[in-house]
Amino acid sequence: MSMDQNLTSKESWLKSQWLRHLATVLAVSCVVMLTNLGGPRLWDRDEPRNANCAFEMLGRGDWIVPTFNAELRTHKPVLQYWSIMISYSLLGVSEFSARLPSAVYAILTAVLTWLMGRRLFGATAGLWAGCAIGSSLLFVMAGRACTPDATLIFWSTLSLAIYVLRTFPVATEQPATGRHSLFPDLLTAVLMYGAMGFAMLAKGPIGLIIPTACIGMFLLIETLPPLDVSHLVWWKRFPAQVWAVFHPVHFLRTCWYMNPVMALCVSLAIAMPWYVAVGIATDGEFLTGFFYDHNLSRATNAMEGHRGNVLFYPAAILVGMFPWSVIAIPLVMEVSARLRHRDGQSRSLVFAIAWVGVFIGLFTIAKTKLPSYITPCYPGAALLVGYVVDRWVRNDLLIAKFWPAIAAGVLVVVGIVLGAAVPAIAEEHLPGEEWLGILGLLPILTAAGGTVWAYQRQRLVAATWFAGGSALIVMSIFALGAQRADEHQRSHEILAAIFAQHEHPELASYRTLEPSWVFYAGMPVREYSPAAKSKKSEAETAARVIEHLEKSAGAYLITNRAGMQDLQGRLPADVVVLAERPLFLKNDRLFAIGRRRQETEAPAEVTAHVERIMAKQPPETFRY
């Protein structure tokens, strides 16, 4: 065979490998993200808020001002709402179309992770990284939820992927040297900062700050001149290295190297037009609420009780990357050993570590803490997972050989705990669903099968078995477990009881408001809630509730047990309790209050409303 034929054959094989790996990543992520995506109702509280905000904006034909329950919503910028509005326009209003944009963003993020893994660590490491991110617990949750998390993850990952693909050479085992290639050319930088501009439309300033901080941390480390700390006592060496990395001169030089003027100009050119437009349309109210209440206040105060210590985010990432997090200890040990050896992939490891470390570090400093805040670093963690799994498959780990077996043992323990805990929890909150404890068998079977294949030295088969088992575990939790839990939600029956009495009720709530009521009712729900915990405030609010019920025959109210106690003996004579149901997963009851229909036979419109609500379907249009 001639040399030309050999080259053609190799190119053909590489192309087919590229397509096979892409198809595998797409298959895993699509199956996990899309299976029964629209099955469960929207989960209170964030999902219906986001879904209905887009519903209201689409109904008004307004692409600028986000509202929920006919009131300005300042929690998040507009990109997620735009995505949902497009989905509604194409597919109609439903749970599936509300969640589909998040699923698409998550699938594309898995592809980007695969591409980065190929460039940083090699083709097979990229494949494992793409499969890992596509079957990690909290990343999948973000991709299957109607929230802006997957949107932010995609655009921030895209900016970092552009940096990697245009800056890093193809993965090699030879040590890399030089600084010239550590920042991309002008056009690439524009594309990179442009992606960050879209991330700013997804969640605000962090869309620019965090990705640039990740790249900046990588550059601070990699552009640092050689530092000799051998003459220092051991406990002074690490502080000396940290000081060298963050030395003001080195720090400012690195910041300037990243062209901050271009970063601001390009990202603001993307994001600023909408922020200006919404500021003008709301007389600055959105800007004040978003930047002050939902950015500055969350950074400086623990809002809504969401607080934690320095271990909060390390623990969160262990849960969020499950099942792949069972290799966390051997991963840390292997990566540490590789960094000490400084081969051609050390720079790639530093980049992935900087990505994860910046997110954990910055959000640990912030006062308000939620597990979802660090999900944009999961692709970076998946890159490290892909690297270590690839090394194990090639039998090229530096650490002791028994660590993978210990990881399998951890997965077995998790399966046993799930098998015992799920029936106990279901017995109290989801009676009749105790059988879901069988899901605990999936981690056990995944660990057992992988161990058997590994014992037979079929490492590739073992890793493939683990990847498939991980996808099945996570998919079963969300596609099956969430669906069964949803069957125990009863609040829609409260709405159905009201719509059975009146085709166009004037809805209000007292002391409780679940956002899903607004979405499935397809109309605003006026909220009555005491402004302060005082008897005077509570009495004044209760009086306004009674006034609401007295003013119209079509006035209806949803309240809880505390609200019923406040209103006891004060309701108009013809106002009765229409329905009473348990509040899902809470030790409380919901009550529908209003007047019964006088006619014996309900009009067709009323019957249609009731059937729609009982089928857990939103209306076609939102009625103000």
PDB file of N, CA and C in Angstrom, residues 490-503 505 507 556-558 576-581 590-597 606 609-611 613-614:
ATOM      1  N   ARG A 490     -51.567  17.535  44.192  1.00  0.00           N
ATOM      2  CA  ARG A 490     -53.026  17.649  44.183  1.00  0.00           C
ATOM      3  C   ARG A 490     -53.507  19.090  44.044  1.00  0.00           C
ATOM      4  N   SER A 491     -52.588  20.044  43.948  1.00  0.00           N
ATOM      5  CA  SER A 491     -53.023  21.439  43.945  1.00  0.00           C
ATOM      6  C   SER A 491     -53.849  21.787  42.712  1.00  0.00           C
ATOM      7  N   HIS A 492     -53.654  21.058  41.601  1.00  0.00           N
ATOM      8  CA  HIS A 492     -54.459  21.339  40.413  1.00  0.00           C
ATOM      9  C   HIS A 492     -55.936  21.048  40.659  1.00  0.00           C
ATOM     10  N   GLU A 493     -56.224  20.158  41.603  1.00  0.00           N
ATOM     11  CA  GLU A 493     -57.615  19.856  41.919  1.00  0.00           C
ATOM     12  C   GLU A 493     -58.288  21.043  42.606  1.00  0.00           C
ATOM     13  N   ILE A 494     -57.505  21.843  43.305  1.00  0.00           N
ATOM     14  CA  ILE A 494     -58.035  23.068  43.906  1.00  0.00           C
ATOM     15  C   ILE A 494     -58.482  24.032  42.808  1.00  0.00           C
ATOM     16  N   LEU A 495     -57.623  24.194  41.783  1.00  0.00           N
ATOM     17  CA  LEU A 495     -57.994  25.056  40.658  1.00  0.00           C
ATOM     18  C   LEU A 495     -59.221  24.514  39.931  1.00  0.00           C
ATOM     19  N   ALA A 496     -59.254  23.206  39.724  1.00  0.00           N
ATOM     20  CA  ALA A 496     -60.389  22.604  39.019  1.00  0.00           C
ATOM     21  C   ALA A 496     -61.693  22.837  39.770  1.00  0.00           C
ATOM     22  N   ALA A 497     -61.649  22.783  41.100  1.00  0.00           N
ATOM     23  CA  ALA A 497     -62.858  23.013  41.896  1.00  0.00           C
ATOM     24  C   ALA A 497     -63.377  24.432  41.714  1.00  0.00           C
ATOM     25  N   ILE A 498     -62.475  25.386  41.545  1.00  0.00           N
ATOM     26  CA  ILE A 498     -62.883  26.780  41.334  1.00  0.00           C
ATOM     27  C   ILE A 498     -63.437  26.968  39.928  1.00  0.00           C
ATOM     28  N   PHE A 499     -62.730  26.459  38.924  1.00  0.00           N
ATOM     29  CA  PHE A 499     -63.190  26.632  37.544  1.00  0.00           C
ATOM     30  C   PHE A 499     -64.477  25.856  37.270  1.00  0.00           C
ATOM     31  N   ALA A 500     -64.782  24.864  38.097  1.00  0.00           N
ATOM     32  CA  ALA A 500     -66.051  24.150  37.947  1.00  0.00           C
ATOM     33  C   ALA A 500     -67.237  25.028  38.328  1.00  0.00           C
ATOM     34  N   GLN A 501     -66.973  26.102  39.095  1.00  0.00           N
ATOM     35  CA  GLN A 501     -68.047  26.987  39.545  1.00  0.00           C
ATOM     36  C   GLN A 501     -68.184  28.238  38.688  1.00  0.00           C
ATOM     37  N   HIS A 502     -67.105  28.636  38.007  1.00  0.00           N
ATOM     38  CA  HIS A 502     -67.151  29.896  37.254  1.00  0.00           C
ATOM     39  C   HIS A 502     -66.147  29.825  36.109  1.00  0.00           C
ATOM     40  N   GLU A 503     -66.581  30.214  34.899  1.00  0.00           N
ATOM     41  CA  GLU A 503     -65.692  30.120  33.742  1.00  0.00           C
ATOM     42  C   GLU A 503     -64.611  31.191  33.737  1.00  0.00           C
ATOM     43  N   PRO A 505     -63.201  33.114  36.783  1.00  0.00           N
ATOM     44  CA  PRO A 505     -63.124  33.512  38.192  1.00  0.00           C
ATOM     45  C   PRO A 505     -62.115  34.633  38.414  1.00  0.00           C
ATOM     46  N   LEU A 507     -59.407  35.258  40.671  1.00  0.00           N
ATOM     47  CA  LEU A 507     -58.626  34.435  41.591  1.00  0.00           C
ATOM     48  C   LEU A 507     -57.768  35.283  42.523  1.00  0.00           C
ATOM     49  N   TYR A 556     -62.940  34.279  44.012  1.00  0.00           N
ATOM     50  CA  TYR A 556     -62.561  33.009  44.633  1.00  0.00           C
ATOM     51  C   TYR A 556     -61.200  33.160  45.293  1.00  0.00           C
ATOM     52  N   LEU A 557     -60.942  32.280  46.246  1.00  0.00           N
ATOM     53  CA  LEU A 557     -59.734  32.397  47.060  1.00  0.00           C
ATOM     54  C   LEU A 557     -59.125  31.019  47.304  1.00  0.00           C
ATOM     55  N   ILE A 558     -57.788  30.975  47.271  1.00  0.00           N
ATOM     56  CA  ILE A 558     -57.046  29.787  47.693  1.00  0.00           C
ATOM     57  C   ILE A 558     -56.229  30.176  48.914  1.00  0.00           C
ATOM     58  N   VAL A 576     -68.409  29.308  50.591  1.00  0.00           N
ATOM     59  CA  VAL A 576     -68.162  28.022  51.241  1.00  0.00           C
ATOM     60  C   VAL A 576     -66.808  27.470  50.798  1.00  0.00           C
ATOM     61  N   VAL A 577     -66.375  26.425  51.482  1.00  0.00           N
ATOM     62  CA  VAL A 577     -65.166  25.707  51.077  1.00  0.00           C
ATOM     63  C   VAL A 577     -65.544  24.747  49.952  1.00  0.00           C
ATOM     64  N   LEU A 578     -64.960  24.958  48.795  1.00  0.00           N
ATOM     65  CA  LEU A 578     -65.278  24.150  47.616  1.00  0.00           C
ATOM     66  C   LEU A 578     -64.452  22.875  47.547  1.00  0.00           C
ATOM     67  N   ALA A 579     -63.229  22.936  48.050  1.00  0.00           N
ATOM     68  CA  ALA A 579     -62.352  21.765  48.007  1.00  0.00           C
ATOM     69  C   ALA A 579     -61.243  21.938  49.030  1.00  0.00           C
ATOM     70  N   GLU A 580     -60.723  20.818  49.489  1.00  0.00           N
ATOM     71  CA  GLU A 580     -59.600  20.814  50.429  1.00  0.00           C
ATOM     72  C   GLU A 580     -58.644  19.705  50.010  1.00  0.00           C
ATOM     73  N   ARG A 581     -57.355  20.064  49.875  1.00  0.00           N
ATOM     74  CA  ARG A 581     -56.361  19.099  49.437  1.00  0.00           C
ATOM     75  C   ARG A 581     -55.058  19.296  50.214  1.00  0.00           C
ATOM     76  N   LEU A 590     -54.537  22.911  51.615  1.00  0.00           N
ATOM     77  CA  LEU A 590     -55.011  23.980  50.749  1.00  0.00           C
ATOM     78  C   LEU A 590     -56.534  23.954  50.707  1.00  0.00           C
ATOM     79  N   PHE A 591     -57.131  25.152  50.636  1.00  0.00           N
ATOM     80  CA  PHE A 591     -58.584  25.282  50.613  1.00  0.00           C
ATOM     81  C   PHE A 591     -58.986  26.194  49.457  1.00  0.00           C
ATOM     82  N   ALA A 592     -59.979  25.768  48.693  1.00  0.00           N
ATOM     83  CA  ALA A 592     -60.596  26.611  47.665  1.00  0.00           C
ATOM     84  C   ALA A 592     -61.894  27.160  48.240  1.00  0.00           C
ATOM     85  N   ILE A 593     -62.036  28.486  48.218  1.00  0.00           N
ATOM     86  CA  ILE A 593     -63.178  29.151  48.847  1.00  0.00           C
ATOM     87  C   ILE A 593     -63.897  30.005  47.814  1.00  0.00           C
ATOM     88  N   GLY A 594     -65.222  29.941  47.807  1.00  0.00           N
ATOM     89  CA  GLY A 594     -66.003  30.769  46.893  1.00  0.00           C
ATOM     90  C   GLY A 594     -67.459  30.356  46.876  1.00  0.00           C
ATOM     91  N   ARG A 595     -68.187  30.850  45.896  1.00  0.00           N
ATOM     92  CA  ARG A 595     -69.620  30.569  45.781  1.00  0.00           C
ATOM     93  C   ARG A 595     -69.847  29.442  44.788  1.00  0.00           C
ATOM     94  N   ARG A 596     -70.827  28.607  45.094  1.00  0.00           N
ATOM     95  CA  ARG A 596     -71.156  27.504  44.200  1.00  0.00           C
ATOM     96  C   ARG A 596     -72.017  28.005  43.043  1.00  0.00           C
ATOM     97  N   ARG A 597     -71.874  27.338  41.917  1.00  0.00           N
ATOM     98  CA  ARG A 597     -72.672  27.659  40.736  1.00  0.00           C
ATOM     99  C   ARG A 597     -74.142  27.348  41.007  1.00  0.00           C
ATOM    100  N   VAL A 606     -66.926  25.814  30.909  1.00  0.00           N
ATOM    101  CA  VAL A 606     -66.512  25.420  32.254  1.00  0.00           C
ATOM    102  C   VAL A 606     -65.996  23.988  32.254  1.00  0.00           C
ATOM    103  N   HIS A 609     -62.558  23.843  30.792  1.00  0.00           N
ATOM    104  CA  HIS A 609     -61.543  24.339  31.727  1.00  0.00           C
ATOM    105  C   HIS A 609     -61.185  23.269  32.752  1.00  0.00           C
ATOM    106  N   VAL A 610     -62.210  22.625  33.304  1.00  0.00           N
ATOM    107  CA  VAL A 610     -61.974  21.618  34.344  1.00  0.00           C
ATOM    108  C   VAL A 610     -61.202  20.434  33.773  1.00  0.00           C
ATOM    109  N   GLU A 611     -61.593  19.977  32.594  1.00  0.00           N
ATOM    110  CA  GLU A 611     -60.901  18.842  31.978  1.00  0.00           C
ATOM    111  C   GLU A 611     -59.445  19.192  31.679  1.00  0.00           C
ATOM    112  N   ILE A 613     -57.529  21.407  33.256  1.00  0.00           N
ATOM    113  CA  ILE A 613     -56.763  21.502  34.504  1.00  0.00           C
ATOM    114  C   ILE A 613     -56.514  20.119  35.092  1.00  0.00           C
ATOM    115  N   MET A 614     -57.513  19.253  35.068  1.00  0.00           N
ATOM    116  CA  MET A 614     -57.328  17.906  35.605  1.00  0.00           C
ATOM    117  C   MET A 614     -56.320  17.113  34.773  1.00  0.00           C
TER     118      MET A 614
END
